[in-house]
Every structure is written in C-alpha cells, then in structure tokens.
Short mmCIF file of C-alpha atoms and ligand atoms in Angstrom, two decimals:
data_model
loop_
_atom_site.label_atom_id
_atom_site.label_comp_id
_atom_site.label_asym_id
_atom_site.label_seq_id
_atom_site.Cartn_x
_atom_site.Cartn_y
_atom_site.Cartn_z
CA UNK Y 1221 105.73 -40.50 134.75
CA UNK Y 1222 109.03 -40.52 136.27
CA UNK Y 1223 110.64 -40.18 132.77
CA UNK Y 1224 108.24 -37.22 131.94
CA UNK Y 1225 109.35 -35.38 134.88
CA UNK Y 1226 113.54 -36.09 134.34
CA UNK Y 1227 112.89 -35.13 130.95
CA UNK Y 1228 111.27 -31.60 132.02
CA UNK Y 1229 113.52 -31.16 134.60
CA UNK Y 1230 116.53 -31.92 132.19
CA UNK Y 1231 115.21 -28.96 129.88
CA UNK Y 1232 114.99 -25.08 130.73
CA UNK Y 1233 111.46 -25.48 130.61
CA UNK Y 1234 110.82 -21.52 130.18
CA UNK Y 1235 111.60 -21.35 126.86
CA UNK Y 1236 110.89 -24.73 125.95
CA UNK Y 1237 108.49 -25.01 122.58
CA UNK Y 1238 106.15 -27.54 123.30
CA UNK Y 1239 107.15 -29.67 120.05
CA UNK Y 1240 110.78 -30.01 121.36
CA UNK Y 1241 109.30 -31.65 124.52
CA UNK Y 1242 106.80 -34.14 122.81
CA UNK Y 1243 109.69 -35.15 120.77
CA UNK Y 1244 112.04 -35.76 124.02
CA UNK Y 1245 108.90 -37.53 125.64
CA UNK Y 1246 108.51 -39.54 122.22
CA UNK Y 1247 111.61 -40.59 121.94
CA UNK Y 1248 111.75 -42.09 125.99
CA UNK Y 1249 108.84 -44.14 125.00
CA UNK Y 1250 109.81 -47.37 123.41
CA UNK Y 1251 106.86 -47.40 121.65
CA UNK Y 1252 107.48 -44.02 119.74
CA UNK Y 1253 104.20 -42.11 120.39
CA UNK Y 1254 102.45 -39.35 123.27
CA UNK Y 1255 100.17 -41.20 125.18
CA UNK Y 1256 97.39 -39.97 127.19
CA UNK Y 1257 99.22 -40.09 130.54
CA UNK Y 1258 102.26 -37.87 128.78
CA UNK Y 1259 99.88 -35.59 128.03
CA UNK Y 1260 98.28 -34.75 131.00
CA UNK Y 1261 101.86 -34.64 132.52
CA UNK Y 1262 103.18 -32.09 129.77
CA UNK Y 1263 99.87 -30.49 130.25
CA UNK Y 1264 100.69 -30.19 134.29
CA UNK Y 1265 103.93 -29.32 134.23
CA UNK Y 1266 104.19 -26.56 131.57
CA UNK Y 1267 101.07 -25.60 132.85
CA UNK Y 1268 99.00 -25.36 129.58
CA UNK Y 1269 95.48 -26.68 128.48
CA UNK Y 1270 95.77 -30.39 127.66
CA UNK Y 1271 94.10 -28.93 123.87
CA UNK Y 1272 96.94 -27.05 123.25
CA UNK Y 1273 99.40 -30.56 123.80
CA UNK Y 1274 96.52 -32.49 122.20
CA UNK Y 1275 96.56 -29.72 118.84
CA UNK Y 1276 100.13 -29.48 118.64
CA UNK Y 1277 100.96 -33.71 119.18
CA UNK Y 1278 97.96 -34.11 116.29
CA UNK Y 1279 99.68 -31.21 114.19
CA UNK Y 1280 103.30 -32.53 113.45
CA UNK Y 1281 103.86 -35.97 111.33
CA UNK Y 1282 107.06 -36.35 113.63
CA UNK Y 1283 104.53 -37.40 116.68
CA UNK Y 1284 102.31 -40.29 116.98
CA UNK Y 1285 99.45 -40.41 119.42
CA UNK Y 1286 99.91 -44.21 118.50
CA UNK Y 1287 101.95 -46.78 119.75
CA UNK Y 1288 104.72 -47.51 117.04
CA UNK Y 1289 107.53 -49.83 115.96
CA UNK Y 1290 110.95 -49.41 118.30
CA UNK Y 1291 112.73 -48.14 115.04
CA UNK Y 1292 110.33 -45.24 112.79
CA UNK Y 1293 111.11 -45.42 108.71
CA UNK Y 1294 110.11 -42.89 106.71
CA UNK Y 1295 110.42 -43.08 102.80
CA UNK Y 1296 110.68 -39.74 101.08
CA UNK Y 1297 108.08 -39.80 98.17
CA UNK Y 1298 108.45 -36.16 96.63
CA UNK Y 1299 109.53 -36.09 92.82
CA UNK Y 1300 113.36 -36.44 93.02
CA UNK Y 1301 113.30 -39.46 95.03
CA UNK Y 1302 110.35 -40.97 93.50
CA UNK Y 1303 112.26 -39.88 89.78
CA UNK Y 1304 115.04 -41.81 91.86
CA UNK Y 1305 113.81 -45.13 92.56
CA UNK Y 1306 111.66 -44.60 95.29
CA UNK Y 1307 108.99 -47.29 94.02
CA UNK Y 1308 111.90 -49.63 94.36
CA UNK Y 1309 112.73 -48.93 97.76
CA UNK Y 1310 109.37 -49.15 98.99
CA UNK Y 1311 108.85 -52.35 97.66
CA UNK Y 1312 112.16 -53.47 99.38
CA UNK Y 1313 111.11 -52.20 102.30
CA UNK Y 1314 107.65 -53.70 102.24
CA UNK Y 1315 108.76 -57.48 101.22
CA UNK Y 1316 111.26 -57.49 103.70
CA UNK Y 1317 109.03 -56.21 106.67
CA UNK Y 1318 105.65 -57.48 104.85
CA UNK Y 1319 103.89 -54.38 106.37
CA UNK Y 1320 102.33 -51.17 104.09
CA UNK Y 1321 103.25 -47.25 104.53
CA UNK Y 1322 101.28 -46.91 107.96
CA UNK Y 1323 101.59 -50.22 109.12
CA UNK Y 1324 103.78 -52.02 112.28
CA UNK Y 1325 105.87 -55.20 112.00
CA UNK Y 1326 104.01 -57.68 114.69
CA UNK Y 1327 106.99 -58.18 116.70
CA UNK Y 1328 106.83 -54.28 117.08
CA UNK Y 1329 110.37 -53.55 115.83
CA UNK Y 1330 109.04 -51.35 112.92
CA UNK Y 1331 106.87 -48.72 111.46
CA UNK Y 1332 106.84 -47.57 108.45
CA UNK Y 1333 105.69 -44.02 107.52
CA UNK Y 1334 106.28 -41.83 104.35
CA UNK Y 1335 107.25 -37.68 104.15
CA UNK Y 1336 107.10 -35.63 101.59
CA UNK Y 1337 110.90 -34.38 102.05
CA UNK Y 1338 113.88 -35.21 104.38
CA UNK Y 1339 116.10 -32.49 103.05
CA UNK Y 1340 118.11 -35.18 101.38
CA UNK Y 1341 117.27 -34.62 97.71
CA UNK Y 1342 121.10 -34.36 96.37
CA UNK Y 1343 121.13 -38.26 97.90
CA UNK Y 1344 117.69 -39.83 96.32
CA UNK Y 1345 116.41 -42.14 96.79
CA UNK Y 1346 116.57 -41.67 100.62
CA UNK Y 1347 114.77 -42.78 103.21
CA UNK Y 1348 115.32 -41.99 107.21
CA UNK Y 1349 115.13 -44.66 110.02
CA UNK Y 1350 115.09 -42.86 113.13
CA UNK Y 1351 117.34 -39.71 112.96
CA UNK Y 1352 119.77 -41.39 110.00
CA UNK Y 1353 119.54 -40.49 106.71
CA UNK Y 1354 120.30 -43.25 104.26
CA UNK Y 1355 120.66 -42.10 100.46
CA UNK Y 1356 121.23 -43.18 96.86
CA UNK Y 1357 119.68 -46.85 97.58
CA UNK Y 1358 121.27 -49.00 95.18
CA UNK Y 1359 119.22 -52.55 94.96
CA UNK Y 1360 119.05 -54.66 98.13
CA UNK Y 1361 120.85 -51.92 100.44
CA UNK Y 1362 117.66 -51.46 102.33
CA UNK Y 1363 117.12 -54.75 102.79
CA UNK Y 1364 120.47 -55.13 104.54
CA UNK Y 1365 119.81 -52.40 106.41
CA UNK Y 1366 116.57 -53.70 107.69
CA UNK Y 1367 118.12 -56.89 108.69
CA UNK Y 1368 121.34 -55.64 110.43
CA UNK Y 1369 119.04 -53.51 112.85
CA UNK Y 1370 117.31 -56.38 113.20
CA UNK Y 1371 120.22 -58.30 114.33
CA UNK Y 1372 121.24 -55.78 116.10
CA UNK Y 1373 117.65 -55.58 118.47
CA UNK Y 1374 117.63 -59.74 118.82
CA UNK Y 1375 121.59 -59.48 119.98
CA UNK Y 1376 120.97 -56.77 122.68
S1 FES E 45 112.92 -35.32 97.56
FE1 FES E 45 113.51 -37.03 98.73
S2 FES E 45 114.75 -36.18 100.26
FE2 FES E 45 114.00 -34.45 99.21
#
C-alpha cells in the first residue's frame, strides 16, 4: 500500500490518466500485474468507482490482473515479423523457457505474451522484453538474450 501511495503522491494526480498510473503501480509490483488491493487503493485515492479501474486494467494488453514473470516478453506476430521469422523466434523462445505464449516460467522469472505490433516493423523479427526492443533476430540471439537476463537475476 505504501508503494501505491509514493507512487500517487510522486505523480500530479489531477491530470493523471488512469492507464499511466496502473502502469506505474504495475511496474512496482514484482510480479507485473494490478491486484485487488491496488485497486481499491487507485480506486480511493483518485477517487473513482473501483469499475472504472477494474474496466480500464481489463481493457489494455499492457496490464495484467495476474501475477506474472519478473521480466514480460512479448513477440510481435503481425505480417512483417511473422514474413520475418517470427515462427523461429517463438520457437527459440519457447525451448529455451519451455513455457507457451500465455504461460510463466516456474521459477517466475518470465512471461511470455504476444502483440500484434511494437512499432518496430523496419527491425523484424522483433520482440520486446520489458520496455527494450530487440530486432532483426538472427538464429540463437534470443536465446542468449534469455540466458544473460537470466544470469543477470541469479547474480543480483
Ligand atoms: S510488425 Fe512486428 S513490430 Fe510491427
């Protein structure tokens, strides 16, 4: 709750769109999502119905009302990057991880989600992990990717 309230407090909440704040609150939670709790708080302290947090949070593919994985990947599958070599990627993505497009790793280190564009079409195939955009995959790049943010969580 604490975090909810620093988070509002850290915004000018007056002309604050609601999405802006889930996202803030989303990104505070280790497990990536809005749950109930945050939305009652959001509710209370922008002083809205807890519908109109519940409508928007269930609106947007950006916010989960689910726990997730620590680190979100989202594999473009519009026509350019699937022309691209998105099949590939995906494939990469899902032997290394051994999880499926809506699925999280059991050590809770990743999610994997797709979108149907990540403005990144002069780079496909391009996925985004977080808020980076990785483009023009050759073979095994993902993978390496994968495992140096892997490393990069067990060294921390
Ligand atoms: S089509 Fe893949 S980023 Fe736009």
């Amino acid at each position: 709750l604490k975090n909810i309230h620093e988070i509002v407090d850290g915004m000018s909440v007056g002309g604050l769109p609601l999405l802006q704040l889930l996202l803030a609150v989303q990104d505070a939670t280790p497990q990536n999502y809005i749950n109930e709790t945050a939305v009652n708080e959001i509710a209370m302290l922008l002083k809205i119905p807890r519908s109109r947090v519940y409508s928007t949070a269930s609106f947007y593919s950006e916010i989960s009302l689910k726990p997730r994985g620590l680190h979100i990947i989202r594999v473009c599958t519009n026509a350019p990057c699937e022309n691209a070599g998105k099949e590939r990627v995906l494939n990469e993505i899902e032997q290394e991880l051994k999880i499926t497009v809506g699925q999280t790793t059991n050590d809770g280190l990743f999610s994997l989600e797709s979108v149907n564009c990540l403005g990144a079409c002069y780079m496909s195939p391009a996925i985004k992990i977080d808020d980076k955009i990785y483009g023009n995959l050759e073979k095994n790049r993902v993978t390496s990717i994968l495992r140096n943010l892997r490393e990069e969580v067990i060294n921390e």
